[in-house]
Coordinates of C-alpha atoms in Angstrom, one line a residue:
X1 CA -68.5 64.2 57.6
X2 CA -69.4 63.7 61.6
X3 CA -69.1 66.2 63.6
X4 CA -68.5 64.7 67.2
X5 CA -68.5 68.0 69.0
X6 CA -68.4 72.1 68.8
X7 CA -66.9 74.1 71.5
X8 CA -65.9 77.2 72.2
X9 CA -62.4 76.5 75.0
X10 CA -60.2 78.7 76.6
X11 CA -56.6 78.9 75.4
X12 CA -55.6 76.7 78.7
X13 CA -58.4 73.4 77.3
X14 CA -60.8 74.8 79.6
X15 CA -64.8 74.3 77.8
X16 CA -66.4 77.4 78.3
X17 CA -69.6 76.5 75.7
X18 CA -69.5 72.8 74.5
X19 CA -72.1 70.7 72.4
X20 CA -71.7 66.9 71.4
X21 CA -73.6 66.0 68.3
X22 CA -73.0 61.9 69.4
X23 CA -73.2 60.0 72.8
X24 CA -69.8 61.0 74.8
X25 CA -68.8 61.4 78.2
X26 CA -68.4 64.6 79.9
X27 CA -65.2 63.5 80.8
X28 CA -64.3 62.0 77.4
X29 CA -64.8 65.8 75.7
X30 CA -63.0 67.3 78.5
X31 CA -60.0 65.1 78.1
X32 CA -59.6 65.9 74.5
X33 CA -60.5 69.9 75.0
X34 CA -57.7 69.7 77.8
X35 CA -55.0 68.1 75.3
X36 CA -56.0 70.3 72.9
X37 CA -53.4 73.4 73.5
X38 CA -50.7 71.1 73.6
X39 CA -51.3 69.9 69.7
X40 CA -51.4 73.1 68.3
X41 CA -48.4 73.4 66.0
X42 CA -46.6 76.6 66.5
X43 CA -45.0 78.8 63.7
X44 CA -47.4 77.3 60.8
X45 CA -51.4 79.0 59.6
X46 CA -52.7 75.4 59.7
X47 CA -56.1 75.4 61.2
X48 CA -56.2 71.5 62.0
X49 CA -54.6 69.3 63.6
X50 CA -55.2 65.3 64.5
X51 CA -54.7 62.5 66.8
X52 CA -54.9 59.1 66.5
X53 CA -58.3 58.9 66.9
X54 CA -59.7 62.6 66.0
X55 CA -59.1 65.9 64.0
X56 CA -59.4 69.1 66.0
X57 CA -60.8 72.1 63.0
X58 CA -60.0 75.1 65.0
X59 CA -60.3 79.1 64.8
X60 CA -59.1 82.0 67.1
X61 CA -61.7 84.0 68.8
X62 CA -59.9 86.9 70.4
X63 CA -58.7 85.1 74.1
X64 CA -60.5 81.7 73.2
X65 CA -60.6 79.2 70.5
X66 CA -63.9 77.8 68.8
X67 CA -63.3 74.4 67.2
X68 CA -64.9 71.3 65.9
X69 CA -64.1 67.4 66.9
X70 CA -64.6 65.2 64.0
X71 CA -63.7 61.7 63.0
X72 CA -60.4 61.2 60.9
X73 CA -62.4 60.2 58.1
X74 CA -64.7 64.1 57.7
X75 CA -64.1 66.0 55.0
X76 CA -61.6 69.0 56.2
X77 CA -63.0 71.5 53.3
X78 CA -67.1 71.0 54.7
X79 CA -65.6 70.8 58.4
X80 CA -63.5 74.5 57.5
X81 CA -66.9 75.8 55.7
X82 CA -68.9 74.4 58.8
X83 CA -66.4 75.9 61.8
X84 CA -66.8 79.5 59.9
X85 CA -70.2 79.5 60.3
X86 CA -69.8 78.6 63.9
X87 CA -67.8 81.8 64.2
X88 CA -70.4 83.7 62.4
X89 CA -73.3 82.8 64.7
X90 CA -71.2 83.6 67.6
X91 CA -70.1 87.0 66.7
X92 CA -74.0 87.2 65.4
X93 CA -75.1 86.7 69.0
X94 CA -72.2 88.2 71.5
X95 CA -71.0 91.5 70.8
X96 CA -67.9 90.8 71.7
X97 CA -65.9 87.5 71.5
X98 CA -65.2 87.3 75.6
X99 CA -66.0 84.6 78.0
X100 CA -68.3 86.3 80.3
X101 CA -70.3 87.1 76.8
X102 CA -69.9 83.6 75.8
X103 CA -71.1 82.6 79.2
X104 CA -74.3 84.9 79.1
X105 CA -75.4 83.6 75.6
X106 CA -74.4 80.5 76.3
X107 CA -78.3 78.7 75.6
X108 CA -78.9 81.0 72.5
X109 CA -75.1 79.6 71.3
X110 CA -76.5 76.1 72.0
X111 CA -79.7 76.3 70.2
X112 CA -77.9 78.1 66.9
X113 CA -75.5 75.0 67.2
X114 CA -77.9 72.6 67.1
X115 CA -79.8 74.1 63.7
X116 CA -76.5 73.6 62.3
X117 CA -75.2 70.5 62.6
X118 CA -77.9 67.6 63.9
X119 CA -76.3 64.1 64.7
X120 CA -73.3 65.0 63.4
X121 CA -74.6 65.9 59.9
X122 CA -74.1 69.5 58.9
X123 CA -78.0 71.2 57.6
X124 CA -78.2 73.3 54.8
X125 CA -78.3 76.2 56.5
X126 CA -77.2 80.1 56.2
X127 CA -76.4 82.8 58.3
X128 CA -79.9 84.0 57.9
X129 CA -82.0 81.3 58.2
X130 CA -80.5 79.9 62.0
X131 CA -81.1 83.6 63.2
X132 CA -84.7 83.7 61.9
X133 CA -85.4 80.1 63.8
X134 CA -84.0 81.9 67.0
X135 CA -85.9 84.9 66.5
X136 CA -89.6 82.4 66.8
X137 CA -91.9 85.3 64.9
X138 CA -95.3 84.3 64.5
X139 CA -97.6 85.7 62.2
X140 CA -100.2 84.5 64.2
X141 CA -99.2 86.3 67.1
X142 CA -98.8 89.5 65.6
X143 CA -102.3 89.2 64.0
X144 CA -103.6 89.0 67.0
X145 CA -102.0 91.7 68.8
X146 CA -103.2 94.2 66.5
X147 CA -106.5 92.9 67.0
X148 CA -105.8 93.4 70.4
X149 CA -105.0 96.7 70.2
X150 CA -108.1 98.2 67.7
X151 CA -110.3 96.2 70.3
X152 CA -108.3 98.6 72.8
X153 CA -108.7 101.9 71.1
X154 CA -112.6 101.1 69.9
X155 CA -113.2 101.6 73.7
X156 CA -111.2 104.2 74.5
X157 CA -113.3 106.2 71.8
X158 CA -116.4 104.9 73.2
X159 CA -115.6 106.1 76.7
X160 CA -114.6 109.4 75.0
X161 CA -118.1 109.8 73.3
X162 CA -119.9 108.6 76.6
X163 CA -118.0 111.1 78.7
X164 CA -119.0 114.0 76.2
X165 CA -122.4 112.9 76.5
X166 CA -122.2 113.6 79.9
X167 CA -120.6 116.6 80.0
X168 CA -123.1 118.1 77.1
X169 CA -126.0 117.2 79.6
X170 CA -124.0 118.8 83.0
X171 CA -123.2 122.2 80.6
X172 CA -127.0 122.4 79.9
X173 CA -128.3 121.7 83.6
X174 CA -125.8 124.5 84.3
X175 CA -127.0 127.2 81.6
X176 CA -130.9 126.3 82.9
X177 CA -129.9 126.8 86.6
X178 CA -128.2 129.9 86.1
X179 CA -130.8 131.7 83.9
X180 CA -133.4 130.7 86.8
X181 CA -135.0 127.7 84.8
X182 CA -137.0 124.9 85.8
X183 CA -135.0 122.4 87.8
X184 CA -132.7 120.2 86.3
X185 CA -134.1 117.1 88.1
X186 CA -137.2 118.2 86.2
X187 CA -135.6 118.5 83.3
X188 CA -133.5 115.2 82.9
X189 CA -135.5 112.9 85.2
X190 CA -132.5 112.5 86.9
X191 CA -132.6 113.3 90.4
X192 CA -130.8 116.4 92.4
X193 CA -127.8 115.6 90.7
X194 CA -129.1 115.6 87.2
X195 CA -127.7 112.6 86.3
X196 CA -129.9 109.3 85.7
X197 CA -128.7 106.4 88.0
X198 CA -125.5 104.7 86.8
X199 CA -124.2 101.0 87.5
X200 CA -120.8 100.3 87.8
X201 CA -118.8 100.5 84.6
X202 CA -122.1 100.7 82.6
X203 CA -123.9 104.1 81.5
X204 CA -127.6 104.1 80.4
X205 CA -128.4 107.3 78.6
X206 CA -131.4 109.6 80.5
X207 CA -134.5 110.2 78.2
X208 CA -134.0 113.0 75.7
X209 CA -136.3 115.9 76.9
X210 CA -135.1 118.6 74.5
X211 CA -138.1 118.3 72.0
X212 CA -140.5 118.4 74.9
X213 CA -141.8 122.3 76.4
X214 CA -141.4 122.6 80.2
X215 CA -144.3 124.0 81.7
X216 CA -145.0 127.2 82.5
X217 CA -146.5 126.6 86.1
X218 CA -142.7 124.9 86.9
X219 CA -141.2 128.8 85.6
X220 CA -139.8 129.2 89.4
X221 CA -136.9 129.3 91.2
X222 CA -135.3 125.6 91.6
X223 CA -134.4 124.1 95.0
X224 CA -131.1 122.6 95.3
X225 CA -129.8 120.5 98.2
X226 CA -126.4 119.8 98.9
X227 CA -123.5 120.7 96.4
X228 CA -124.7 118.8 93.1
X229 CA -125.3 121.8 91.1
X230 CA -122.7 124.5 92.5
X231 CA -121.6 126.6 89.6
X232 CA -117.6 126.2 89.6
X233 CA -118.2 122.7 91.5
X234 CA -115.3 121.4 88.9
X235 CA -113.9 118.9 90.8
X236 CA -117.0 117.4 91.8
X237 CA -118.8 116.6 88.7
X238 CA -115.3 115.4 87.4
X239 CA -114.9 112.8 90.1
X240 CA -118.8 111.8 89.8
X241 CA -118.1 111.0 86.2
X242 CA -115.2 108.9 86.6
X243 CA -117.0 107.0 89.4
X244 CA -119.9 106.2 86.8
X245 CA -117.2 105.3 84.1
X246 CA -115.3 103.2 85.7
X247 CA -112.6 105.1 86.5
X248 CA -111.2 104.6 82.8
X249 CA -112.9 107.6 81.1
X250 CA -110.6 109.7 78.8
X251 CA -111.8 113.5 79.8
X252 CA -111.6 115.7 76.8
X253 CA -110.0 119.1 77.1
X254 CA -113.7 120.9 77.0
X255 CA -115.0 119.0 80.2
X256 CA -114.5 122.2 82.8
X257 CA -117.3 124.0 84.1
X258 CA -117.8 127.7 81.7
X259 CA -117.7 130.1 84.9
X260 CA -114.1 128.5 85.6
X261 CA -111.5 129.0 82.9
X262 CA -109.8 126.0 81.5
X263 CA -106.2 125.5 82.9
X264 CA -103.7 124.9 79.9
X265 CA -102.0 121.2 80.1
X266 CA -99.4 121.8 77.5
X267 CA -96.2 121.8 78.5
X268 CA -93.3 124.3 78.0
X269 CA -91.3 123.8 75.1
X270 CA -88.0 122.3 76.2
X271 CA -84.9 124.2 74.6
X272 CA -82.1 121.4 73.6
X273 CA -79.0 122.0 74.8
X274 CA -76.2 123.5 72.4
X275 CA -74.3 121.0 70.1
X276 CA -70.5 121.6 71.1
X277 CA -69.0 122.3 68.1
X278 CA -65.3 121.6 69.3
X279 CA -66.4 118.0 70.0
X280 CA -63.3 116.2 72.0
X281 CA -60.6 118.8 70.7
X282 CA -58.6 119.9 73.6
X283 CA -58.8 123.4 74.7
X284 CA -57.0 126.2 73.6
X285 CA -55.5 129.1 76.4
X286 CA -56.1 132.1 74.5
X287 CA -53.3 134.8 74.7
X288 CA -53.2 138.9 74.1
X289 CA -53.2 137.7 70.5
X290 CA -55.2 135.1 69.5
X291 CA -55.7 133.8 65.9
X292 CA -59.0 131.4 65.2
X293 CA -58.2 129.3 61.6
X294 CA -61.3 127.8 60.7
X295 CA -62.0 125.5 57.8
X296 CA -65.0 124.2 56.6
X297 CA -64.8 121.2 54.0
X298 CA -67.4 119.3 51.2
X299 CA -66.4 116.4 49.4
X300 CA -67.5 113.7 47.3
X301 CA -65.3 110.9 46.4
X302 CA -66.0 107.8 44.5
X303 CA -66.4 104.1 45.3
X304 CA -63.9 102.9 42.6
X305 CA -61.3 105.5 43.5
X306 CA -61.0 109.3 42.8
X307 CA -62.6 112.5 43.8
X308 CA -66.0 113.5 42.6
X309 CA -65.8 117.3 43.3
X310 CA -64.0 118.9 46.7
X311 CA -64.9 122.2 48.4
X312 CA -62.3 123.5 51.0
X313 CA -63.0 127.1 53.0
X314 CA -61.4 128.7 55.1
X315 CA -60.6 132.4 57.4
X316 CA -58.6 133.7 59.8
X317 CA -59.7 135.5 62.8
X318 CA -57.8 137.8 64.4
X319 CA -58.4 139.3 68.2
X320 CA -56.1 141.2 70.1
X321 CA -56.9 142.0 73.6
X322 CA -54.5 144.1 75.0
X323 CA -54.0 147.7 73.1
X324 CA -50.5 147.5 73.4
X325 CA -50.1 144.8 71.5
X326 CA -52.4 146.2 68.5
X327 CA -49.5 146.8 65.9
X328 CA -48.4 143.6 64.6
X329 CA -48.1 141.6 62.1
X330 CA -48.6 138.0 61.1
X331 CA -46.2 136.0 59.4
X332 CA -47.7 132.5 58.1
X333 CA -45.6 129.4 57.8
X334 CA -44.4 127.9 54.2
X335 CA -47.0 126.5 52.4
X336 CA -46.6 123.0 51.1
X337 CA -45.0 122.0 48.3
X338 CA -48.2 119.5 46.7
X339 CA -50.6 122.7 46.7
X340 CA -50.2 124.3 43.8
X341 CA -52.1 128.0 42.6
X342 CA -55.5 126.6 42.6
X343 CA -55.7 127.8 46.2
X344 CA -57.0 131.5 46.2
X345 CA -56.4 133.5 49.1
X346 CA -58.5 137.2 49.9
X347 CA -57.4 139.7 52.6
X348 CA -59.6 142.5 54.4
X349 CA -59.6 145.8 52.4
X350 CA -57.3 147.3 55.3
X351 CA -54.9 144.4 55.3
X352 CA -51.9 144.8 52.7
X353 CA -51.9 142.6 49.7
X354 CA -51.3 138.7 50.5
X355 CA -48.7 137.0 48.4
X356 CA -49.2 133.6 48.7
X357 CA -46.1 132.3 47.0
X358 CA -43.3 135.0 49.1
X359 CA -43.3 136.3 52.4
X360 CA -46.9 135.1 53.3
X361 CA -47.4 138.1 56.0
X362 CA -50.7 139.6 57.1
X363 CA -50.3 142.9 58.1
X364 CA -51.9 146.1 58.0
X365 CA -52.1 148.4 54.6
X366 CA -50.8 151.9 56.7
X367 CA -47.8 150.8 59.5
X368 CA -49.5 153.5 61.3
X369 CA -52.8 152.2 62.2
X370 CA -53.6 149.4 64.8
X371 CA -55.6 146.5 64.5
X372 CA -58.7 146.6 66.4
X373 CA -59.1 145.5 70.4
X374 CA -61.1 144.0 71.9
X375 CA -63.2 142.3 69.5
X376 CA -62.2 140.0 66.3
X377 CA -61.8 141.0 62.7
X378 CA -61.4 138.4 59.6
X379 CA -58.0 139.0 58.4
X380 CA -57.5 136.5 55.7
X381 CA -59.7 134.3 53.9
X382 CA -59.0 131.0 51.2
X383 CA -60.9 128.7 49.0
X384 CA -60.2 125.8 47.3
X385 CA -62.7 124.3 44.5
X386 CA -61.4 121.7 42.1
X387 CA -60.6 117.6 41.8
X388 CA -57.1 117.9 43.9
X389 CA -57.2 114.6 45.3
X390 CA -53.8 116.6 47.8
X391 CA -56.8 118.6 50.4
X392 CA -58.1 115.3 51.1
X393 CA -57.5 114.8 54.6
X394 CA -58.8 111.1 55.0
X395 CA -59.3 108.6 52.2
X396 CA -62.4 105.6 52.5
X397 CA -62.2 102.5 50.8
X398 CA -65.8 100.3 50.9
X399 CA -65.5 96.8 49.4
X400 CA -68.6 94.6 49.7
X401 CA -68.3 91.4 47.6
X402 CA -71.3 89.1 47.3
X403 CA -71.1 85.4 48.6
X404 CA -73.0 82.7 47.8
X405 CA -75.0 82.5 50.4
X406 CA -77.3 85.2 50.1
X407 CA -74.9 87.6 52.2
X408 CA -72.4 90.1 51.2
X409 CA -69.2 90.4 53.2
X410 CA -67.7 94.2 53.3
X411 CA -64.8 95.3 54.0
X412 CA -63.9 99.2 54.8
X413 CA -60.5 101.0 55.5
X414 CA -59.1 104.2 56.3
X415 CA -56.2 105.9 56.0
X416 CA -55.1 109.4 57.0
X417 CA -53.6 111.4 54.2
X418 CA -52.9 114.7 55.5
X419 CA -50.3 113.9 58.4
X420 CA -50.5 117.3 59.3
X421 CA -53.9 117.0 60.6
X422 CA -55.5 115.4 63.9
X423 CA -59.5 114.1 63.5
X424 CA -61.3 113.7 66.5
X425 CA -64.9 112.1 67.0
X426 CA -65.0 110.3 63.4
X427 CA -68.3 108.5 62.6
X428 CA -68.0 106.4 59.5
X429 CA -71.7 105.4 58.6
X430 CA -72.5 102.4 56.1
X431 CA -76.0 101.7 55.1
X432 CA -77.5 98.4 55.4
X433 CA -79.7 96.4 53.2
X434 CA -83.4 96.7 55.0
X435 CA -83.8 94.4 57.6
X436 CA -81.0 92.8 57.7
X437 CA -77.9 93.2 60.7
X438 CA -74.9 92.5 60.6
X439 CA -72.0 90.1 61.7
X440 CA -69.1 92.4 62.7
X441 CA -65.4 89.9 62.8
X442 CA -63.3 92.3 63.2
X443 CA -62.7 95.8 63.6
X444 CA -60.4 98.9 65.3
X445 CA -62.2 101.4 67.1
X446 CA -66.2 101.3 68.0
X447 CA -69.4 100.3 66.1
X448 CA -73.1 100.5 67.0
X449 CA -75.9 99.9 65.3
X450 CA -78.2 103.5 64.3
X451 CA -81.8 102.4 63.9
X452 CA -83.2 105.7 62.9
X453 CA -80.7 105.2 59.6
X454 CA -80.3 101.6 59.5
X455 CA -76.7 102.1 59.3
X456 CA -73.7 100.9 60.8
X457 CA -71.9 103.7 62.6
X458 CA -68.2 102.8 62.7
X459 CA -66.8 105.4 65.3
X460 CA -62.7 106.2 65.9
X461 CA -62.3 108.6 68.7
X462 CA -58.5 110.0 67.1
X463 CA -57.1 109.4 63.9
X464 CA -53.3 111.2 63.7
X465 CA -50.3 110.4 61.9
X466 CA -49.4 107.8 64.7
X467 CA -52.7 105.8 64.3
X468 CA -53.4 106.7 61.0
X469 CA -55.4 103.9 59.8
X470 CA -58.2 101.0 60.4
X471 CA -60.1 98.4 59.4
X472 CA -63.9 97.1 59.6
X473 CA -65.5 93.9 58.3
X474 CA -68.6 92.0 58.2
X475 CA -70.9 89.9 57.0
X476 CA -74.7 91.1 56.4
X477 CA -78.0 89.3 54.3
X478 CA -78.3 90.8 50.8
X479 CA -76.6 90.6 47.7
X480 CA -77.0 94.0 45.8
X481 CA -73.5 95.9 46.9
X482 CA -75.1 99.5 45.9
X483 CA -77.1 99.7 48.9
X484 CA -73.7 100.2 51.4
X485 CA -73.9 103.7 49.6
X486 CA -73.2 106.5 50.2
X487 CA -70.9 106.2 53.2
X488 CA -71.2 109.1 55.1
X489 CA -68.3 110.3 57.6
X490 CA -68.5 113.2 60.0
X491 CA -65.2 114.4 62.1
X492 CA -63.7 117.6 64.1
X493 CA -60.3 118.0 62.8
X494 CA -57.2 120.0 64.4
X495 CA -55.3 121.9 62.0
X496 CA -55.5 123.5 58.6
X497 CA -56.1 121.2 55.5
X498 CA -54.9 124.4 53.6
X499 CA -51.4 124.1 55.8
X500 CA -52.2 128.0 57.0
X501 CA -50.9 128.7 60.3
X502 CA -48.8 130.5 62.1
X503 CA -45.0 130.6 62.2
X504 CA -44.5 134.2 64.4
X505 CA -45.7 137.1 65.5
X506 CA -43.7 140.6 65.6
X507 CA -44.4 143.7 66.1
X508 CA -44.5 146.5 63.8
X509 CA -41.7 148.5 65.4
X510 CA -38.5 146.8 66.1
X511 CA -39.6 143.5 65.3
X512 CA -39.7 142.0 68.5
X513 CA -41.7 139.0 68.6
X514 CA -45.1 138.8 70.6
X515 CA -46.6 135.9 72.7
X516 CA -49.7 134.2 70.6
X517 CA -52.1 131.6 70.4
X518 CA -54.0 129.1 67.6
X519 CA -57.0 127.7 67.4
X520 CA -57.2 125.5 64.1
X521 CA -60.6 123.6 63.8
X522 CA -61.7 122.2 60.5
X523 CA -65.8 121.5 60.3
X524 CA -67.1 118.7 57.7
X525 CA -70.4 120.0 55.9
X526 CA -70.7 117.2 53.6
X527 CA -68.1 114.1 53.2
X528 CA -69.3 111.1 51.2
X529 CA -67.9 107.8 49.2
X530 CA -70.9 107.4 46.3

């Protein structure tokens, strides 16, 4: 096979990124990227098309095209394999497939082009090996940076030691001065200051003195000039010692004079912010009657199809705010036909008994009594436990398959199988093989990389009976499929899994019917594909 030429064109002919592998004109490779367009066939999935004198191998990128020039006489099945991993360094190294991206990673494109296909002969290379030559890691390098850096912290620790030193010597001058000692001049051979004299950025250590007796005839009252041995002179001494250091001494938290106490450094602990439960769900008016349905949900499902074990709770909150309003009663719309008995329901002791499969009404034992105002009280309650493959809300399907290059390409889908429910703020999260990233080609919704996981965080912001399902694939280095597991997914839903809300409320007497609001949230403790 030759390769003549890659290039990544507009749909118009216009070269946005353009490499020639043989000697050609500028103008030559513009004429041919200009009649391109005009020879694609319409109606038909070819991905080639010729001339008389060359063969266009060609791919859609979104808005642009990335295709390869050969000779008539290449072989189309190496030029198809060769153009895909074109595609593959390019969505490998712009995160999306537009032509200001193209434009700004134009030189890395160009380099990763030319590890590919040199003179017009295609190299045996992969994915992974062109991204490590663009990466340029030297061992070397690193070696020496860490040498680098224990050089670094060996005299940081030094200065630390040298400045304890000193501030071991200044303590003692102090403690002699104040119990009316002999001078610390005297004492240290130092001078007024107590301190032998210091070059710049190099300390020589006074003569030890503490084995040796002072005098008795020096037992008198020193005479100190100036400010060099002020009790309390803090700031003083402090400044002195980073003069004779260099200015890079690390003080320790003990280095403050004792007749001053020690100002505290740490700061105050910094209260996070509450997480917002309700996530993007929209707000809810709440009326004299408001009812509060939450659900909380646990699931394990498997990665060759079926449900591991499923958990589904839930209770309804009642508050009613204006007393007049207090005697009422619930009535709950039909439950669905797929749930069968295994759904056990359990009302509050003063509530009258809950019959799931008739009237479905809440409402108080005695007709007499009024439900409480002013605060909320947990009317109903329900739980699910079982293999019921009907409560779940949103099925995952993970299908990595193994290539031959050393990569595995996955594929992931959802689908929404409650209709009945809205999920905001869904993350799907897929693990990845350590130290390897991966090629994303196409995908609905948003996906970021999480480097405190390693993972690949596939987020949809709604998923509802209108847009009810999506795609993800990629390509990523490894061959072992078991490490994409588990696939974890996290969501704030709107409704009741369970199918428990509201069809009307009355009131006691006379039936009349009563304004009220809903608030259905459902909360995801644990949802996995193992």
């Amino acid at each position: 096979m030759v390769v003549l030429a890659a290039s990544i064109c507009t749909k118009g002919g216009k070269a946005v990124v353009s490499r020639q592998f043989r000697d050609m004109p500028r103008s030559r490779i513009e004429s041919l990227l200009a009649s391109f367009p005009k020879l694609i066939p319409t109606g038909t999935q070819h991905t080639s098309v010729e001339t008389a004198d060359v063969r266009y191998v060609y791919q859609p990128l979104e808005d642009l095209y990335i295709l390869l020039i050969t000779n008539k006489s290449s072989n189309i099945l190496q030029d198809i394999d060769t153009l895909h991993l074109f595609a593959r360094v390019v969505s490998d190294l712009c995160r999306t497939a537009e032509q200001r991206e193209i434009v700004k990673n134009e030189f890395e494109l160009l380099s990763a082009f030319d590890e590919i296909v040199s003179l017009g002969y295609r190299e045996p290379v992969n994915l992974m090996q062109v991204r490590n030559v663009l990466e340029m890691e030297s061992h070397e390098e690193k070696i020496q940076e860490i040498i680098a850096r224990n050089k670094e912290a060996e005299a940081k620790e030094e200065l630390k030691r040298r400045a304890k030193q000193l501030e071991m010597q200044r303590r003692e001058q102090q403690r002699r001065a104040a119990a009316g000692g002999p001078s610390a001049g005297s004492y240290l051979g130092g001078g007024i200051s107590g301190y032998a004299p210091v070059p710049q950025r190099e300390y020589t250590p006074p003569a030890p003195a503490r084995n040796a007796s002072p005098a008795p005839s020096s037992l008198r009252a020193p005479a100190f000039k100036g400010s060099g041995m002020k009790l309390g002179g803090k700031k003083t001494q402090q400044s002195a010692l980073l003069d004779a250091l260099g200015g890079e001494a690390l003080l320790s938290e003990d280095m403050s004079a004792p007749a001053t106490p020690a100002i505290s450094n740490t700061p105050e602990p910094v209260v996070a912010a509450p997480k917002n439960e309700r996530g993007s769900l929209p707000p809810v008016n709440a009326e004299s009657v408001h009812v509060v349905v939450k659900e909380f949900l646990n699931l394990e499902l498997m990665r060759e199809g079926g449900l591991s074990h499923l958990e589904l709770r839930g209770d309804m909150n009642l508050h009613i705010s204006d007393p007049s309003l207090a005697r009422v009663k619930l009535a709950l719309a039909p439950a669905p036909a797929s749930y069968g008995p295994e759904l056990q329901f359990k009302q509050h002791p003063n509530v009258a008994k809950f019959a799931s499969n008739r009237d479905r009404v809440v409402a108080l034992k005695d007709p007499s009594r009024s439900f409480p105002v002013g605060q909320s009280l947990a009317v109903l309650k329900w739980r699910y436990s079982g293999k019921d493959e009907t409560y779940v809300p949103l099925s995952i399907n993970c299908w990595p398959t193994p290539s031959n290059d050393g990569t595995c390409d996955v594929n992931i889908e959802y689908e929404l199988e409650a209709e009945h429910v809205s999920l905001h703020d869904v993350v799907i999260s897929i693990p990845l093989p350590d130290g390897s990233y991966p090629t994303v080609s196409s995908h609905s919704g948003e996906w970021a990389l999480n480097p405190s996981s390693h993972s690949l965080d596939w987020s949809i912001p709604l998923i509802n009976a209108e847009e009810r399902s999506g795609s993800l694939e990629f390509s990523v280095g490894g061959d072992d499929t078991g490490v994409f597991f588990p696939v974890k997914v996290s969501f704030v839903g709107q409704g009741s899994i369970a199918g428990v809300h509201l069809a009307s409320v009355t009131r006691v007497e006379g039936g009349e019917e009563v304004t009220y609001s809903e608030d259905a949230t459902i909360s995801v403790e644990n949802y996995t594909v193992v």
